[in-house]
Amino acid sequence: MTGPGPFPDVARVDARDKVRGMTPYGADNHPPNLAHAMLVTAQIGKGRLVKVDTDAARAVAGVQLVLTHQDTEGLKADGYLFANGRSFQSVQPMIGTAIAYRGQPIALVVADSLEAAIEGAEQVSAEYVTAPFSVTLDSEGTEILAQADLPLPKPAFADKNVGDADAALAAAPVTVDAVYDSAPQHQNPIELIATVASWDGDELTVYESTQHVEGIRQGLAFELGISPDKVRVISPFCGGSFGQKNAMHAQTVLVALAARTLGRPVKLVVPRSQLFHNTSFRPPTRHRVRLGADRAGKIVAAVHEIDQQTSRHDLFPSMATDTSARLHGIPNFRSRERLRRTDVQTPGFMRAPWEHAAAFAFESAIDELAYALDRDPVELRLANELPYDVVTGKPFSSRHLSECLRRGAELFGWARRRMAPRSMRETDGTLVGWGVATGAYPSVISPSIAQLRVTDDGGIVLNVGVQEMGQGARNAVAAAVADVLKVRADQVTTLLGDTKGPPPHLTAGSWGTATAVPAARQAAIDMREALRKLQPEASNGATPAGILRHAKRPFLEVEARHQAPGAPDAVFDRMKQGLLAYVGPEFPEFVSFSFIAHFVEVHVEPATCRVRVPRVVTVADCGRVVSPRTAASQLRGGVVWGIGGALREASEVDPRYGGFLNADLAEYLVPVNADIGDIQVDFVDKPDPMLNNAGVKGLGEVANVGPAAAVANAVYHATGRRVRHLPIRIEDLL
Ligand code: MOS
């Protein structure tokens, strides 16, 4: 397959609407006679409800309805995403009296106004029987499970055992053996999770901000016991998500139920303080990494062992070593992944869900090895590239990590780096550190259906099942169509995020572009052929509308399907059921990953040890870049987040009471503008020749794989302190 040529830098097709506030987000929809809802949440770490007292709440002026577990008869829990459900966890609150974790909803108050709903929610009280709970990796009562022994699909969730890593490690003259910890984190998209539900007879319409309208449609129908044909879910825009909104949340069905009970549309925006307990989060992890090398700097063995938190009720599996095994060409590789069951809501996807922490650990260890060998860390990595995947023995569909490293080093001026820690300073004594780290992320593909319609008045309308979360999906699919039909991207109208359209896939895991763009491109190619048949003698400059008018045809419509190489047709059935349907990164003929290299400069003020990050250079290999502007934005965002992950972010867990303490943006620290310096991003921009007809791989997640490690490695270079946990704080450096 050959991909398209380089793409022009096109302004966001939705930019004008966005800056004018014209973009309809979920909670912006206000049907007539709308009622407002507020959740009440459990105030114990674990246990059982004895009584919920709603009398005082019902007495608040304007309160119309209070739902508790006594009002949910017939409601079913849909189940957990990784266990063929569509919810972020298997526990659906307010079915029964069990309390699995602090912050679980116990009541929904609905009123004429938001103020009355809040006041009513504050008046609900509850009595509980409490039970002991554990909330950290090391709490008493935490249950440790070997992932390989769990009923999860094999070989996807089996430990890796390539060559003989232990023997090679034992024989290696130079070794690293270190343990790294990462804190739990919550993504905090600006748009909160929210549901607006309204019924017209037995037909339900839900406006919600999500990465997967079909998952919500199917999941809701199951929970309510109605036909999916009666449910429509609409989410044309989503104000940030990063994995948080890729499965159904607890409030959706409760709001739908309230709307049906009340005979009025109901809206709920879950407050940020409640969001910390009512969405998934990035679980804490612990990594032991052992590396062995010969004296010439050939890395001969790696052992990567991981412990990751999960909930008591679900298995959120670790997939981290799928990636760490592919970062470098290490011929002997062994992994062991374990889950630790605790009493929290089920953790889940958050941008580079496993790879952020895994790359911090693995790429810190590679840096430690570079110092043990006295080898430049860029050179060490370049010397350990292999042209094939050691895990499967298959080729990579494309792998330009060396080019990322070389170009990044060039742009950064890496050649001027002195190897020794504490060897570079500003004239005022500020310690300067330069760090490097690489990253990788699986390229996977979900099935996709694209419908393209051109009309004789110049309309070009693409309807494709992909979600726009701000990442630039609209730009990418519009550019793909525009490139083939030789029109401008802003001439293509994109319809997405509505279950009335072709069945949409879950847009996650960085597969959105590699999923929707090939389908959109194929539809455009089919359209071009259909237009050519209408007017074979048309000149190259003829527009689709011109050809239609010439042929006296009001419109032309085509539909194209795309699926991963080697994917069974059954993936389309799974997609139509709103289930996970991706295939990869191991395909019949090859293995596919995106790659990245990050170069970071830190300044450490010697007296206070305050860490600043004045500049970063990041170069990515994501195959062909179809939307240069939004791709660059994705990369910058990933780097900013990496800086936050390295130096700021942690969800604070209180082992005495359970739950998360810093549950708002005042206390959950993220970088602000003053924390971010110059970020230069660049792309290899070579089409992947094997993965799909557009030559695209994924980008969103790989951006967040490695930047935290590069910061940590730069901190070591500046200070001589090797901090093996995230986040790195002033007290670690004093
Ligand atoms: Mo991504 S963290 O799978 O939306």
XYZ file of C-alpha atoms and ligand atoms in Angstrom:
738
model
C 0.000 0.000 0.000
C 1.179 3.507 -0.607
C -0.136 6.344 1.483
C -0.984 9.881 0.495
C 1.600 12.654 0.221
C 2.337 15.251 2.925
C -0.752 17.113 4.082
C -1.121 20.915 4.207
C -1.422 22.698 7.540
C -5.159 23.349 7.755
C -6.764 25.485 10.463
C -9.186 23.615 12.686
C -12.406 23.157 10.752
C -14.327 23.760 14.014
C -12.214 26.722 15.157
C -14.671 29.486 14.239
C -17.556 27.834 16.040
C -15.417 27.080 19.054
C -14.216 30.624 19.604
C -17.775 31.913 19.122
C -19.143 29.494 21.709
C -21.296 27.824 19.046
C -20.089 24.287 19.714
C -22.820 22.237 21.390
C -21.412 20.237 24.299
C -23.537 17.664 26.119
C -24.829 19.769 28.982
C -25.520 22.758 26.699
C -28.718 21.048 25.566
C -31.705 22.432 27.424
C -34.942 20.815 26.292
C -38.117 22.651 27.433
C -39.292 21.994 30.995
C -35.855 20.729 32.007
C -35.375 19.562 35.609
C -31.994 19.508 37.337
C -30.410 16.728 39.340
C -27.694 16.273 41.935
C -26.119 13.103 43.305
C -25.662 12.207 46.955
C -22.612 10.048 47.631
C -21.626 7.530 50.313
C -19.529 8.820 53.170
C -17.959 5.520 54.198
C -15.015 3.582 52.761
C -16.957 0.341 52.393
C -20.030 -1.333 53.851
C -23.771 -1.390 53.452
C -26.626 1.070 53.510
C -29.082 0.546 56.351
C -31.323 3.510 55.691
C -31.469 6.525 53.425
C -33.566 9.339 54.878
C -35.025 11.473 52.111
C -37.860 13.255 53.991
C -35.963 16.504 54.550
C -34.854 16.550 50.928
C -38.406 16.065 49.663
C -39.498 18.992 51.804
C -37.160 21.429 50.014
C -39.152 23.790 47.796
C -38.754 22.811 44.159
C -37.599 19.243 44.778
C -39.679 16.944 42.598
C -38.106 13.534 43.016
C -35.571 11.688 45.138
C -34.349 8.354 43.801
C -32.617 5.815 46.038
C -31.898 2.106 45.743
C -35.561 1.534 46.628
C -36.649 3.132 43.344
C -34.507 1.173 40.901
C -36.392 -2.092 40.674
C -35.745 -3.836 37.371
C -32.592 -1.855 36.672
C -29.678 -4.064 35.599
C -25.955 -3.372 35.754
C -24.494 -3.522 32.259
C -21.027 -4.635 33.296
C -17.406 -3.735 32.912
C -15.817 -2.717 29.609
C -13.019 -5.286 29.799
C -15.549 -8.022 30.595
C -17.732 -7.390 27.533
C -19.792 -4.653 29.156
C -20.041 -0.996 28.334
C -19.580 0.590 31.748
C -16.379 1.776 33.337
C -17.024 -0.703 36.150
C -19.387 -3.565 36.960
C -20.862 -1.874 40.035
C -23.925 0.173 39.099
C -24.670 2.319 42.154
C -28.183 2.406 43.617
C -28.915 -1.177 42.684
C -28.925 -2.773 46.142
C -27.387 -1.550 49.384
C -23.722 -2.524 49.056
C -21.199 0.304 49.212
C -18.012 -0.716 47.438
C -16.024 2.525 47.885
C -16.205 6.030 49.314
C -18.029 8.417 47.025
C -20.396 5.837 45.465
C -23.767 7.446 44.664
C -26.622 6.592 47.036
C -29.340 9.007 45.902
C -30.333 11.325 43.066
C -32.304 14.464 43.863
C -34.242 16.139 41.047
C -35.706 19.641 41.289
C -37.027 22.534 39.246
C -33.750 24.368 39.685
C -30.142 23.356 40.187
C -30.078 25.276 43.476
C -33.016 23.298 44.845
C -31.423 20.033 43.707
C -28.201 20.910 45.530
C -30.082 21.952 48.645
C -32.131 18.769 48.536
C -28.993 16.635 48.088
C -27.484 18.251 51.166
C -30.558 17.228 53.167
C -30.298 13.511 52.398
C -28.820 11.517 55.273
C -27.906 7.861 55.514
C -27.093 5.190 58.064
C -24.492 2.552 57.242
C -22.870 -0.600 58.506
C -19.178 -0.163 57.852
C -16.643 -2.767 56.791
C -12.834 -2.715 56.755
C -11.328 -1.518 53.508
C -7.976 -1.076 51.835
C -7.163 1.643 49.358
C -3.412 1.593 48.651
C -1.102 -0.951 47.021
C 0.276 -1.836 50.449
C -2.813 -1.619 52.675
C -3.699 -4.576 54.832
C -6.449 -6.483 53.032
C -5.143 -5.707 49.567
C -5.325 -8.893 47.540
C -2.445 -9.618 45.156
C -3.265 -11.492 41.943
C -0.916 -12.778 39.265
C -2.411 -11.486 36.038
C -1.320 -14.543 34.063
C -3.502 -16.732 36.315
C -6.640 -14.641 35.819
C -9.466 -15.431 33.402
C -8.272 -12.859 30.869
C -7.742 -13.595 27.162
C -4.410 -15.251 26.324
C -1.860 -14.585 24.976
C -2.824 -10.903 25.258
C -2.656 -10.985 29.047
C -0.001 -13.637 29.531
C 3.407 -12.724 30.922
C 6.111 -12.355 28.277
C 8.990 -14.719 28.208
C 11.350 -14.149 25.298
C 14.734 -15.886 25.295
C 16.145 -16.447 28.777
C 16.183 -13.095 30.508
C 17.193 -14.385 33.925
C 20.199 -16.303 32.647
C 21.308 -13.421 30.438
C 20.894 -11.037 33.355
C 22.926 -13.264 35.672
C 25.724 -13.389 33.113
C 25.682 -9.667 32.272
C 28.703 -7.694 33.532
C 26.744 -4.439 33.891
C 23.300 -4.404 35.493
C 20.618 -2.115 36.875
C 18.014 -3.268 39.404
C 15.634 -0.614 40.643
C 12.048 -0.096 41.823
C 9.913 2.822 40.611
C 6.541 4.001 41.911
C 3.876 6.121 40.267
C 1.038 7.962 41.995
C -2.647 7.605 41.153
C -3.908 10.372 38.906
C -7.250 11.711 37.718
C -7.629 13.340 34.355
C -9.657 16.501 34.718
C -11.114 17.418 31.339
C -12.617 20.884 31.368
C -16.023 19.511 30.383
C -17.374 17.569 33.334
C -19.246 14.302 32.915
C -22.894 15.113 32.360
C -26.149 13.677 31.071
C -29.250 15.319 29.606
C -32.001 12.729 29.160
C -35.458 13.195 27.687
C -38.226 10.791 26.737
C -40.709 11.106 23.917
C -43.157 8.310 24.688
C -40.970 5.222 24.899
C -38.081 6.810 22.999
C -35.087 8.073 24.919
C -32.667 10.748 23.735
C -29.462 11.307 25.667
C -27.009 14.162 25.206
C -23.757 13.298 26.820
C -20.101 14.019 26.424
C -18.505 10.726 25.484
C -15.926 8.882 23.417
C -18.487 6.245 22.521
C -22.133 7.078 21.779
C -22.884 3.507 20.687
C -21.543 2.047 23.929
C -23.870 4.299 25.882
C -26.824 3.506 23.635
C -26.356 -0.261 23.978
C -25.435 -0.123 27.657
C -28.388 2.076 28.574
C -30.829 -0.083 26.657
C -29.544 -3.132 28.513
C -29.718 -1.475 31.914
C -33.245 -0.183 31.310
C -34.410 -3.379 29.640
C -35.537 -1.641 26.451
C -34.623 -2.054 22.796
C -31.543 -0.134 21.582
C -33.798 1.034 18.726
C -35.543 3.212 21.288
C -32.359 4.982 22.365
C -30.432 7.736 20.617
C -27.205 9.135 22.032
C -25.705 12.358 20.715
C -22.216 13.726 21.355
C -20.898 15.718 18.411
C -18.257 17.419 20.577
C -16.628 16.478 23.821
C -14.649 18.974 25.859
C -11.686 16.784 26.658
C -11.745 13.229 27.848
C -8.393 11.429 27.726
C -9.969 8.042 28.369
C -12.295 9.194 31.128
C -15.353 9.101 28.886
C -14.684 5.921 26.959
C -17.216 3.890 28.932
C -20.570 4.561 30.528
C -20.687 6.274 33.892
C -23.064 5.600 36.757
C -25.161 8.722 36.413
C -26.380 8.140 32.861
C -28.991 5.488 33.578
C -30.044 7.191 36.819
C -30.776 10.422 34.975
C -32.669 8.510 32.280
C -34.694 6.760 34.969
C -35.447 10.049 36.730
C -36.584 11.614 33.466
C -38.920 8.699 32.803
C -40.304 8.719 36.351
C -40.879 12.455 36.323
C -42.074 12.726 32.724
C -39.657 15.623 32.207
C -36.192 16.005 30.705
C -33.508 15.871 33.404
C -29.970 17.185 33.391
C -27.105 16.299 35.699
C -23.614 17.761 35.613
C -21.478 15.762 38.037
C -19.454 18.234 40.123
C -15.685 17.902 39.925
C -15.449 16.863 43.574
C -17.708 13.870 42.839
C -15.993 13.111 39.553
C -12.902 11.878 41.425
C -14.995 8.942 42.683
C -17.405 8.472 39.805
C -15.056 8.005 36.899
C -12.079 5.762 36.380
C -8.588 7.038 37.162
C -4.981 6.098 36.526
C -4.083 3.537 39.175
C -0.832 3.683 41.145
C 1.831 1.252 39.988
C 5.122 -0.209 41.157
C 7.745 -1.391 38.683
C 10.864 -3.404 39.304
C 13.117 -3.107 36.284
C 16.263 -5.165 35.838
C 18.553 -4.555 32.887
C 21.736 -6.313 31.880
C 24.287 -5.180 29.298
C 27.683 -6.197 28.043
C 30.555 -3.753 28.463
C 30.214 -2.571 24.864
C 26.723 -1.304 25.671
C 24.592 -4.021 24.100
C 21.544 -4.508 26.304
C 21.137 -8.269 26.558
C 18.308 -8.706 29.056
C 15.379 -6.958 30.706
C 12.962 -8.106 33.380
C 9.981 -5.835 33.952
C 7.719 -6.657 36.904
C 4.650 -4.581 37.627
C 2.113 -4.253 40.400
C -0.963 -2.224 39.541
C -4.037 -1.320 41.551
C -7.452 -2.566 40.539
C -10.822 -2.517 42.268
C -12.289 -5.282 44.408
C -15.000 -5.898 41.820
C -13.198 -5.661 38.477
C -9.895 -6.608 36.879
C -8.367 -3.610 35.160
C -5.529 -5.489 33.488
C -2.040 -4.168 32.945
C -0.844 -3.994 29.352
C 2.301 -2.041 30.139
C 4.895 -4.571 29.076
C 3.337 -4.875 25.608
C 5.039 -1.555 25.138
C 8.141 -1.779 27.333
C 9.116 -4.946 25.436
C 9.123 -2.888 22.222
C 10.936 0.256 23.387
C 14.334 -1.216 22.548
C 15.649 -4.286 20.806
C 16.391 -6.344 23.923
C 16.637 -9.999 22.869
C 15.872 -11.558 26.281
C 12.768 -10.099 27.881
C 10.607 -11.338 30.704
C 7.622 -9.645 32.292
C 5.379 -10.377 35.231
C 2.272 -8.333 35.854
C 0.232 -8.406 39.028
C -2.968 -6.694 40.083
C -3.782 -5.551 43.587
C -7.437 -5.518 44.525
C -8.519 -2.614 46.694
C -11.760 -0.886 47.653
C -11.971 1.858 45.040
C -14.007 2.458 41.934
C -12.457 0.553 39.038
C -9.415 2.336 37.635
C -9.116 2.613 33.903
C -7.936 4.451 30.866
C -6.128 7.724 31.228
C -3.960 8.922 28.365
C -1.164 6.357 27.959
C -2.943 4.360 30.674
C -0.112 1.945 31.401
C 2.659 3.354 29.288
C 3.075 6.672 31.113
C 4.276 4.978 34.316
C 5.937 2.061 32.531
C 8.028 4.398 30.397
C 8.942 6.447 33.457
C 10.280 3.277 35.075
C 11.859 1.653 32.039
C 13.396 4.789 30.574
C 14.720 5.847 33.984
C 16.373 2.423 34.200
C 17.871 2.854 30.724
C 19.282 6.193 31.899
C 20.709 4.492 34.985
C 22.269 1.889 32.701
C 23.777 4.630 30.530
C 25.488 6.038 33.610
C 26.607 2.578 34.731
C 28.159 2.098 31.277
C 29.328 5.720 30.970
C 27.591 5.878 27.601
C 25.614 8.801 26.220
C 21.927 7.878 26.732
C 20.979 8.793 23.140
C 23.820 6.749 21.716
C 23.015 3.840 23.996
C 19.476 3.752 22.670
C 20.583 4.089 19.042
C 22.989 1.181 19.555
C 20.145 -1.016 20.786
C 17.734 -0.691 17.892
C 16.681 -3.899 16.162
C 14.752 -3.961 12.875
C 12.232 -6.525 14.112
C 10.060 -7.196 17.148
C 11.786 -9.574 19.555
C 8.499 -10.675 21.150
C 6.930 -12.088 17.973
C 9.889 -12.180 15.587
C 7.749 -10.216 13.122
C 8.781 -6.956 11.437
C 7.415 -3.649 12.628
C 5.012 -2.078 10.125
C 7.325 0.933 10.455
C 9.806 1.983 13.121
C 11.555 5.335 12.953
C 12.662 5.655 16.566
C 16.283 6.221 15.523
C 15.185 9.121 13.361
C 13.151 10.562 16.264
C 16.256 10.359 18.465
C 18.634 11.800 15.883
C 16.360 14.626 14.808
C 15.441 15.447 18.396
C 19.093 15.501 19.468
C 19.884 17.816 16.564
C 17.026 20.224 17.289
C 17.841 20.211 21.001
C 21.596 20.671 20.640
C 22.245 17.487 22.590
C 25.860 17.312 21.369
C 26.741 20.115 23.794
C 25.644 18.041 26.808
C 28.225 17.063 29.376
C 27.640 13.593 30.758
C 28.403 14.088 34.443
C 25.564 15.043 36.805
C 25.781 18.586 38.235
C 28.213 19.524 35.451
C 26.092 22.185 33.745
C 25.141 25.456 35.420
C 23.844 28.899 34.627
C 26.010 31.843 35.693
C 23.732 32.403 38.727
C 24.397 28.878 39.977
C 21.158 27.339 38.683
C 21.728 23.651 38.019
C 20.950 22.651 34.426
C 19.913 19.130 33.492
C 19.333 17.608 30.073
C 17.384 14.374 29.917
C 16.138 12.103 27.168
C 13.565 9.337 27.037
C 11.714 7.424 24.361
C 8.212 6.096 24.162
C 6.083 3.743 22.129
C 2.389 2.996 21.908
C 0.521 0.157 20.208
C -1.104 0.946 16.846
C -4.437 -0.774 16.845
C -7.476 -0.434 14.596
C -11.209 -0.686 15.187
C -13.741 -1.348 12.432
C -15.183 1.731 10.792
C -17.939 2.649 8.361
C -17.904 5.933 6.459
C -20.724 7.365 4.360
C -19.921 10.109 1.890
C -22.481 12.139 -0.004
C -21.814 14.832 -2.584
C -24.551 17.081 -3.904
C -24.878 19.219 -7.018
C -24.917 22.397 -4.922
C -21.367 21.730 -3.730
C -22.151 19.860 -0.537
C -19.658 17.210 0.567
C -20.941 15.487 3.673
C -18.989 12.815 5.504
C -20.744 10.745 8.148
C -18.307 8.544 10.014
C -18.312 6.886 13.405
C -15.564 8.672 15.271
C -15.764 10.989 18.269
C -14.360 14.508 18.473
C -12.905 15.084 21.919
C -10.956 18.153 20.905
C -8.104 16.057 19.536
C -8.918 17.007 15.947
C -10.854 14.008 14.599
C -12.904 16.299 12.371
C -9.799 17.791 10.823
C -8.268 14.398 10.215
C -11.257 12.849 8.438
C -12.017 16.052 6.509
C -8.390 16.240 5.344
C -8.495 12.609 4.197
C -11.560 13.251 2.020
C -10.298 16.614 0.785
C -6.977 15.103 -0.274
C -8.653 12.545 -2.544
C -11.419 14.756 -3.964
C -9.035 17.710 -4.440
C -11.144 20.128 -2.417
C -10.352 22.168 0.698
C -10.807 20.448 4.066
C -13.225 23.160 5.196
C -15.501 22.289 2.251
C -16.158 18.894 3.832
C -18.983 18.801 6.359
C -18.326 16.159 8.996
C -21.163 14.517 10.897
C -20.064 12.493 13.868
C -21.036 11.477 17.356
C -24.666 10.479 16.778
C -26.048 6.951 16.968
C -28.367 7.872 14.071
C -25.311 7.737 11.787
C -23.276 4.673 10.775
C -22.409 2.610 13.876
C -19.532 4.350 15.607
C -16.545 2.736 17.287
C -15.191 3.657 20.674
C -12.669 6.400 19.944
C -9.814 5.633 22.312
C -6.429 3.995 22.509
C -5.070 6.331 19.825
C -6.881 4.295 17.198
C -9.307 7.007 16.074
C -7.238 8.252 13.148
C -6.034 4.838 11.992
C -9.649 3.659 12.249
C -11.749 6.461 10.763
C -9.305 8.025 8.301
C -8.788 4.880 6.185
C -12.577 4.414 5.971
C -13.083 8.086 5.074
C -10.270 7.896 2.540
C -11.698 4.730 1.010
C -15.122 6.373 0.735
C -13.493 9.311 -1.041
C -11.611 6.993 -3.415
C -14.854 5.138 -4.197
C -16.580 8.478 -4.737
C -13.832 9.612 -7.082
C -14.306 6.419 -9.100
C -18.087 6.854 -9.139
C -17.703 10.448 -10.348
C -15.249 9.310 -13.016
C -17.830 6.831 -14.278
C -20.416 9.605 -14.453
C -18.144 11.742 -16.606
C -15.053 9.853 -17.834
C -13.913 12.800 -19.913
C -14.058 15.300 -17.012
C -10.976 17.481 -16.701
C -8.705 17.244 -13.672
C -10.075 20.507 -12.365
C -13.720 19.374 -12.454
C -15.445 19.603 -9.077
C -17.727 16.871 -7.742
C -20.681 19.296 -7.981
C -19.745 20.193 -11.551
C -19.699 16.537 -12.554
C -23.078 15.942 -10.893
C -24.628 18.932 -12.691
C -23.122 17.798 -15.979
C -24.639 14.336 -15.444
C -27.928 15.829 -14.177
C -27.621 13.913 -10.911
C -28.674 15.723 -7.703
C -26.393 13.673 -5.487
C -24.153 10.647 -5.214
C -23.622 8.547 -2.101
C -21.085 5.856 -1.233
C -20.333 3.810 1.859
C -16.932 2.316 2.691
C -15.871 -0.039 5.426
C -12.462 -0.490 6.906
C -11.073 -2.997 9.353
C -7.666 -3.974 10.647
C -5.452 -6.254 8.541
C -6.491 -9.809 9.375
C -9.480 -8.734 11.489
C -12.469 -11.084 11.337
C -15.755 -9.610 10.056
C -17.121 -10.294 13.552
C -15.433 -7.071 14.693
C -18.281 -5.203 12.986
C -20.815 -7.131 15.085
C -18.919 -6.274 18.253
C -18.814 -2.629 17.236
C -22.581 -2.659 16.618
C -23.070 -4.026 20.145
C -21.012 -1.181 21.566
C -18.204 -3.515 22.674
C -14.441 -3.243 22.361
C -13.608 -4.226 18.788
C -9.994 -3.278 18.216
C -7.336 -5.517 16.721
C -3.581 -5.105 17.171
C -0.789 -4.248 17.755
C 0.114 -7.782 16.636
C -1.201 -8.401 13.127
C -0.726 -11.506 10.958
C 2.261 -10.123 9.066
C 3.688 -7.444 11.338
C 3.585 -5.612 14.634
C 2.698 -1.932 14.743
C 3.690 0.792 17.196
C 4.096 4.549 17.176
C 7.369 5.883 18.531
C 8.593 9.077 20.110
C 11.665 10.741 21.613
C 11.597 13.547 24.176
C 14.453 15.876 25.112
C 13.985 17.982 28.238
C 15.935 20.764 29.904
C 15.336 21.408 33.591
C 16.627 24.194 35.770
C 16.938 23.470 39.471
C 17.359 26.435 41.780
C 20.120 25.263 44.147
C 18.800 26.667 47.445
C 15.078 25.898 47.097
C 15.440 22.985 44.650
C 12.539 24.352 42.658
C 12.414 22.577 39.278
C 11.540 24.486 36.102
C 11.257 23.108 32.573
C 12.293 25.893 30.190
C 12.316 23.803 27.026
C 11.384 20.481 25.481
C 11.949 18.983 22.038
C 9.735 16.073 21.020
C 9.817 14.152 17.742
C 7.165 11.561 16.932
C 6.796 8.759 14.403
C 3.026 8.340 13.992
C 3.139 7.403 10.327
C 1.641 9.954 7.954
C 0.448 13.154 9.663
C -2.956 13.911 8.130
C -3.743 16.972 10.212
C -0.486 18.785 10.996
C -1.998 21.492 13.163
C -4.061 19.317 15.470
C -1.277 16.710 15.555
C 1.223 19.312 16.769
C -1.313 20.391 19.352
C -1.721 16.782 20.504
C 2.025 16.474 20.960
C 2.335 19.709 22.930
C -0.553 18.654 25.138
C 1.088 15.302 25.811
C 4.344 16.980 26.751
C 2.604 19.445 29.076
C 0.848 16.521 30.696
C 4.122 14.645 30.997
C 5.625 17.611 32.824
C 2.580 17.619 35.101
C 2.924 13.871 35.667
C 6.595 14.285 36.502
C 6.371 17.271 38.824
C 2.799 17.890 39.956
C 0.035 15.343 39.640
C -1.052 12.944 42.362
C -4.459 11.935 43.668
C -4.035 11.840 47.444
C -5.519 8.757 49.069
C -6.439 8.744 52.735
C -5.931 5.228 54.119
C -7.995 6.130 57.197
C -11.204 7.101 55.385
C -10.800 5.928 51.813
C -11.524 7.933 48.721
C -9.492 10.763 47.249
C -8.793 13.896 49.269
C -7.653 16.539 46.802
C -10.778 16.204 44.694
C -10.800 19.593 42.989
C -8.616 21.669 40.712
C -7.436 23.858 43.591
C -5.698 20.956 45.300
C -5.070 18.551 42.426
C -2.006 20.225 40.969
C -1.561 20.487 37.221
C 0.887 22.701 35.340
C -0.173 26.278 34.720
C 1.105 28.531 31.942
C 4.002 29.739 34.086
C 5.202 26.137 34.453
C 5.548 25.568 30.726
C 8.390 26.899 28.616
C 9.197 26.362 24.970
C 7.938 23.100 23.475
C 9.192 22.289 20.006
C 7.487 19.382 18.287
C 8.304 17.653 15.043
C 7.234 14.588 13.089
C 9.061 12.004 11.027
C 5.920 12.067 8.815
C 6.655 8.932 6.804
C 3.565 6.910 5.868
C 3.367 3.486 7.434
C 3.402 1.156 4.424
C 1.506 -1.752 5.986
C -1.080 -0.688 8.533
C -3.727 0.996 6.351
C -4.370 2.851 3.078
C -3.621 6.250 4.635
C -0.311 5.275 6.212
C -1.386 6.553 9.625
C -0.590 5.170 13.069
C -1.703 6.645 16.418
C -0.506 9.830 18.085
C -2.549 11.024 21.060
C -1.301 8.547 23.609
C 2.320 8.154 22.541
C 2.737 11.875 23.195
C 2.361 11.085 26.876
C 4.752 8.120 26.871
C 8.201 9.148 28.022
C 8.069 12.866 28.822
C 7.917 12.212 32.580
C 10.968 9.949 32.279
C 12.825 12.618 30.311
C 12.069 15.118 33.096
C 13.241 12.666 35.777
C 16.410 11.920 33.808
C 17.050 15.647 33.416
C 16.544 16.120 37.165
C 19.175 13.445 37.775
C 21.550 15.109 35.335
C 21.037 18.469 37.031
C 21.234 17.315 40.644
C 22.743 13.847 40.852
C 19.537 12.718 42.602
C 17.816 9.710 41.085
C 14.184 10.038 42.101
C 12.370 6.774 41.487
C 8.811 7.873 42.096
C 6.281 10.217 40.532
C 5.679 12.998 41.079
C 9.100 14.424 41.886
C 8.742 17.155 44.476
C 11.004 19.709 46.097
C 11.375 17.554 49.204
C 12.900 14.802 47.065
C 15.730 17.115 46.053
C 16.512 19.063 49.226
Mo -7.515 6.529 25.648
S -6.663 6.746 27.492
O -7.782 4.810 25.596
O -9.000 7.336 25.511
